[in-house]
């Protein structure tokens, strides 16, 4: 359901280029990330928690600089530890979540720089 809602928002924001046009890139990243994770989760249970945490930390680091990145980086290992401690994911599933969050965020920010 969230995939459908974010895709609908993305299409309408891009078509109408309204005041929330910049947010449409975030919606695009969420849509792509949800789609990729849903494909991966047909084979293994990738950590969505780590994908979101990594996407958040990466975005804040790119937008606000290295000092802020270092300040909030602890979110990723803390989330990794919690998911492993609760035995919800294997190491490979957590690494997949981190990589999906990282590459979707970098791709989204790269594409958004071409249009803005």
PDB file of C-alpha atoms in Angstrom:
ATOM      1  CA  UNK A   1       0.000   0.000   0.000  1.00  0.00           C
ATOM      2  CA  UNK A   2       2.792   2.436   0.870  1.00  0.00           C
ATOM      3  CA  UNK A   3       4.430   1.646  -2.462  1.00  0.00           C
ATOM      4  CA  UNK A   4       1.244   2.645  -4.302  1.00  0.00           C
ATOM      5  CA  UNK A   5       0.802   5.839  -2.270  1.00  0.00           C
ATOM      6  CA  UNK A   6       4.393   7.009  -2.683  1.00  0.00           C
ATOM      7  CA  UNK A   7       4.350   6.187  -6.409  1.00  0.00           C
ATOM      8  CA  UNK A   8       1.115   8.148  -6.832  1.00  0.00           C
ATOM      9  CA  UNK A   9       2.560  11.103  -4.957  1.00  0.00           C
ATOM     10  CA  UNK A  10       5.745  10.965  -7.043  1.00  0.00           C
ATOM     11  CA  UNK A  11       3.863  10.988 -10.343  1.00  0.00           C
ATOM     12  CA  UNK A  12       1.553  13.840  -9.335  1.00  0.00           C
ATOM     13  CA  UNK A  13       4.400  15.955  -7.923  1.00  0.00           C
ATOM     14  CA  UNK A  14       6.490  15.546 -11.069  1.00  0.00           C
ATOM     15  CA  UNK A  15       3.573  16.168 -13.448  1.00  0.00           C
ATOM     16  CA  UNK A  16       2.365  19.313 -11.721  1.00  0.00           C
ATOM     17  CA  UNK A  17       5.732  20.604 -10.421  1.00  0.00           C
ATOM     18  CA  UNK A  18       3.970  22.045  -7.439  1.00  0.00           C
ATOM     19  CA  UNK A  19       5.538  23.621  -4.369  1.00  0.00           C
ATOM     20  CA  UNK A  20       6.517  20.166  -3.175  1.00  0.00           C
ATOM     21  CA  UNK A  21       8.538  19.277  -6.283  1.00  0.00           C
ATOM     22  CA  UNK A  22      11.707  18.815  -4.218  1.00  0.00           C
ATOM     23  CA  UNK A  23       9.975  16.334  -1.957  1.00  0.00           C
ATOM     24  CA  UNK A  24       9.043  14.286  -5.008  1.00  0.00           C
ATOM     25  CA  UNK A  25      12.644  13.088  -5.194  1.00  0.00           C
ATOM     26  CA  UNK A  26      12.360  11.773  -1.655  1.00  0.00           C
ATOM     27  CA  UNK A  27       9.119  10.042  -2.625  1.00  0.00           C
ATOM     28  CA  UNK A  28      10.921   8.605  -5.629  1.00  0.00           C
ATOM     29  CA  UNK A  29      13.671   7.229  -3.419  1.00  0.00           C
ATOM     30  CA  UNK A  30      11.130   5.720  -1.043  1.00  0.00           C
ATOM     31  CA  UNK A  31       9.271   4.153  -3.966  1.00  0.00           C
ATOM     32  CA  UNK A  32      12.424   2.693  -5.512  1.00  0.00           C
ATOM     33  CA  UNK A  33      13.672   1.464  -2.139  1.00  0.00           C
ATOM     34  CA  UNK A  34      10.341  -0.183  -1.304  1.00  0.00           C
ATOM     35  CA  UNK A  35      10.247  -1.840  -4.715  1.00  0.00           C
ATOM     36  CA  UNK A  36      13.821  -3.152  -4.462  1.00  0.00           C
ATOM     37  CA  UNK A  37      13.287  -4.406  -0.914  1.00  0.00           C
ATOM     38  CA  UNK A  38      10.058  -6.148  -1.907  1.00  0.00           C
ATOM     39  CA  UNK A  39      11.910  -7.928  -4.719  1.00  0.00           C
ATOM     40  CA  UNK A  40      14.770  -8.934  -2.423  1.00  0.00           C
ATOM     41  CA  UNK A  41      12.378 -10.093   0.293  1.00  0.00           C
ATOM     42  CA  UNK A  42      11.040 -12.752  -2.065  1.00  0.00           C
ATOM     43  CA  UNK A  43      14.386 -14.515  -1.556  1.00  0.00           C
ATOM     44  CA  UNK A  44      15.674 -13.330   1.816  1.00  0.00           C
ATOM     45  CA  UNK A  45      14.484 -11.047   4.609  1.00  0.00           C
ATOM     46  CA  UNK A  46      16.580  -7.897   4.063  1.00  0.00           C
ATOM     47  CA  UNK A  47      16.589  -5.468   6.974  1.00  0.00           C
ATOM     48  CA  UNK A  48      14.256  -2.591   6.156  1.00  0.00           C
ATOM     49  CA  UNK A  49      15.187  -0.992   9.495  1.00  0.00           C
ATOM     50  CA  UNK A  50      18.828  -0.787   8.421  1.00  0.00           C
ATOM     51  CA  UNK A  51      17.925   0.388   4.912  1.00  0.00           C
ATOM     52  CA  UNK A  52      15.936   3.297   6.345  1.00  0.00           C
ATOM     53  CA  UNK A  53      18.557   4.126   8.996  1.00  0.00           C
ATOM     54  CA  UNK A  54      21.331   4.094   6.387  1.00  0.00           C
ATOM     55  CA  UNK A  55      19.287   6.223   3.977  1.00  0.00           C
ATOM     56  CA  UNK A  56      18.592   8.754   6.740  1.00  0.00           C
ATOM     57  CA  UNK A  57      22.212   8.994   7.908  1.00  0.00           C
ATOM     58  CA  UNK A  58      23.536   9.189   4.336  1.00  0.00           C
ATOM     59  CA  UNK A  59      21.077  11.922   3.344  1.00  0.00           C
ATOM     60  CA  UNK A  60      21.788  14.027   6.424  1.00  0.00           C
ATOM     61  CA  UNK A  61      25.526  13.557   5.925  1.00  0.00           C
ATOM     62  CA  UNK A  62      25.402  14.675   2.300  1.00  0.00           C
ATOM     63  CA  UNK A  63      23.090  17.624   2.907  1.00  0.00           C
ATOM     64  CA  UNK A  64      24.597  18.930   6.155  1.00  0.00           C
ATOM     65  CA  UNK A  65      28.229  17.848   6.053  1.00  0.00           C
ATOM     66  CA  UNK A  66      30.707  15.507   7.670  1.00  0.00           C
ATOM     67  CA  UNK A  67      30.416  16.882  11.217  1.00  0.00           C
ATOM     68  CA  UNK A  68      26.709  16.092  11.392  1.00  0.00           C
ATOM     69  CA  UNK A  69      27.319  12.728   9.696  1.00  0.00           C
ATOM     70  CA  UNK A  70      29.786  11.706  12.414  1.00  0.00           C
ATOM     71  CA  UNK A  71      27.356  12.909  15.075  1.00  0.00           C
ATOM     72  CA  UNK A  72      24.485  10.684  13.857  1.00  0.00           C
ATOM     73  CA  UNK A  73      26.436   7.753  12.366  1.00  0.00           C
ATOM     74  CA  UNK A  74      25.887   5.752  15.578  1.00  0.00           C
ATOM     75  CA  UNK A  75      22.293   5.130  14.452  1.00  0.00           C
ATOM     76  CA  UNK A  76      23.455   2.515  11.926  1.00  0.00           C
ATOM     77  CA  UNK A  77      25.555   0.271  14.216  1.00  0.00           C
ATOM     78  CA  UNK A  78      22.992   0.615  17.007  1.00  0.00           C
ATOM     79  CA  UNK A  79      20.204  -0.525  14.665  1.00  0.00           C
ATOM     80  CA  UNK A  80      22.434  -3.331  13.383  1.00  0.00           C
ATOM     81  CA  UNK A  81      23.140  -4.500  16.929  1.00  0.00           C
ATOM     82  CA  UNK A  82      19.441  -4.392  17.881  1.00  0.00           C
ATOM     83  CA  UNK A  83      18.328  -6.430  14.863  1.00  0.00           C
ATOM     84  CA  UNK A  84      21.084  -8.991  15.462  1.00  0.00           C
ATOM     85  CA  UNK A  85      20.475  -9.150  19.231  1.00  0.00           C
ATOM     86  CA  UNK A  86      16.763  -9.792  18.685  1.00  0.00           C
ATOM     87  CA  UNK A  87      17.711 -12.511  16.160  1.00  0.00           C
ATOM     88  CA  UNK A  88      15.531 -10.939  13.483  1.00  0.00           C
ATOM     89  CA  UNK A  89      18.196 -11.005  10.749  1.00  0.00           C
ATOM     90  CA  UNK A  90      21.406 -12.707   9.735  1.00  0.00           C
ATOM     91  CA  UNK A  91      24.550 -10.700   9.038  1.00  0.00           C
ATOM     92  CA  UNK A  92      23.987 -11.037   5.277  1.00  0.00           C
ATOM     93  CA  UNK A  93      20.415  -9.746   5.541  1.00  0.00           C
ATOM     94  CA  UNK A  94      21.621  -6.741   7.524  1.00  0.00           C
ATOM     95  CA  UNK A  95      24.384  -6.004   5.007  1.00  0.00           C
ATOM     96  CA  UNK A  96      21.835  -6.184   2.181  1.00  0.00           C
ATOM     97  CA  UNK A  97      19.642  -3.665   4.013  1.00  0.00           C
ATOM     98  CA  UNK A  98      22.574  -1.294   4.495  1.00  0.00           C
ATOM     99  CA  UNK A  99      23.599  -1.550   0.837  1.00  0.00           C
ATOM    100  CA  UNK A 100      20.060  -0.984  -0.455  1.00  0.00           C
ATOM    101  CA  UNK A 101      19.654   2.080   1.770  1.00  0.00           C
ATOM    102  CA  UNK A 102      23.033   3.459   0.725  1.00  0.00           C
ATOM    103  CA  UNK A 103      22.755   2.937  -3.026  1.00  0.00           C
ATOM    104  CA  UNK A 104      19.117   4.013  -3.348  1.00  0.00           C
ATOM    105  CA  UNK A 105      19.917   7.206  -1.435  1.00  0.00           C
ATOM    106  CA  UNK A 106      23.037   7.973  -3.463  1.00  0.00           C
ATOM    107  CA  UNK A 107      21.170   7.275  -6.705  1.00  0.00           C
ATOM    108  CA  UNK A 108      18.242   9.449  -5.679  1.00  0.00           C
ATOM    109  CA  UNK A 109      20.476  12.346  -4.666  1.00  0.00           C
ATOM    110  CA  UNK A 110      22.528  12.022  -7.866  1.00  0.00           C
ATOM    111  CA  UNK A 111      19.411  12.091 -10.053  1.00  0.00           C
ATOM    112  CA  UNK A 112      17.882  14.978  -8.086  1.00  0.00           C
ATOM    113  CA  UNK A 113      21.022  17.080  -8.646  1.00  0.00           C
ATOM    114  CA  UNK A 114      20.556  16.689 -12.405  1.00  0.00           C
ATOM    115  CA  UNK A 115      17.046  18.195 -12.242  1.00  0.00           C
ATOM    116  CA  UNK A 116      17.532  20.890  -9.601  1.00  0.00           C
TER     117      UNK A 116
END
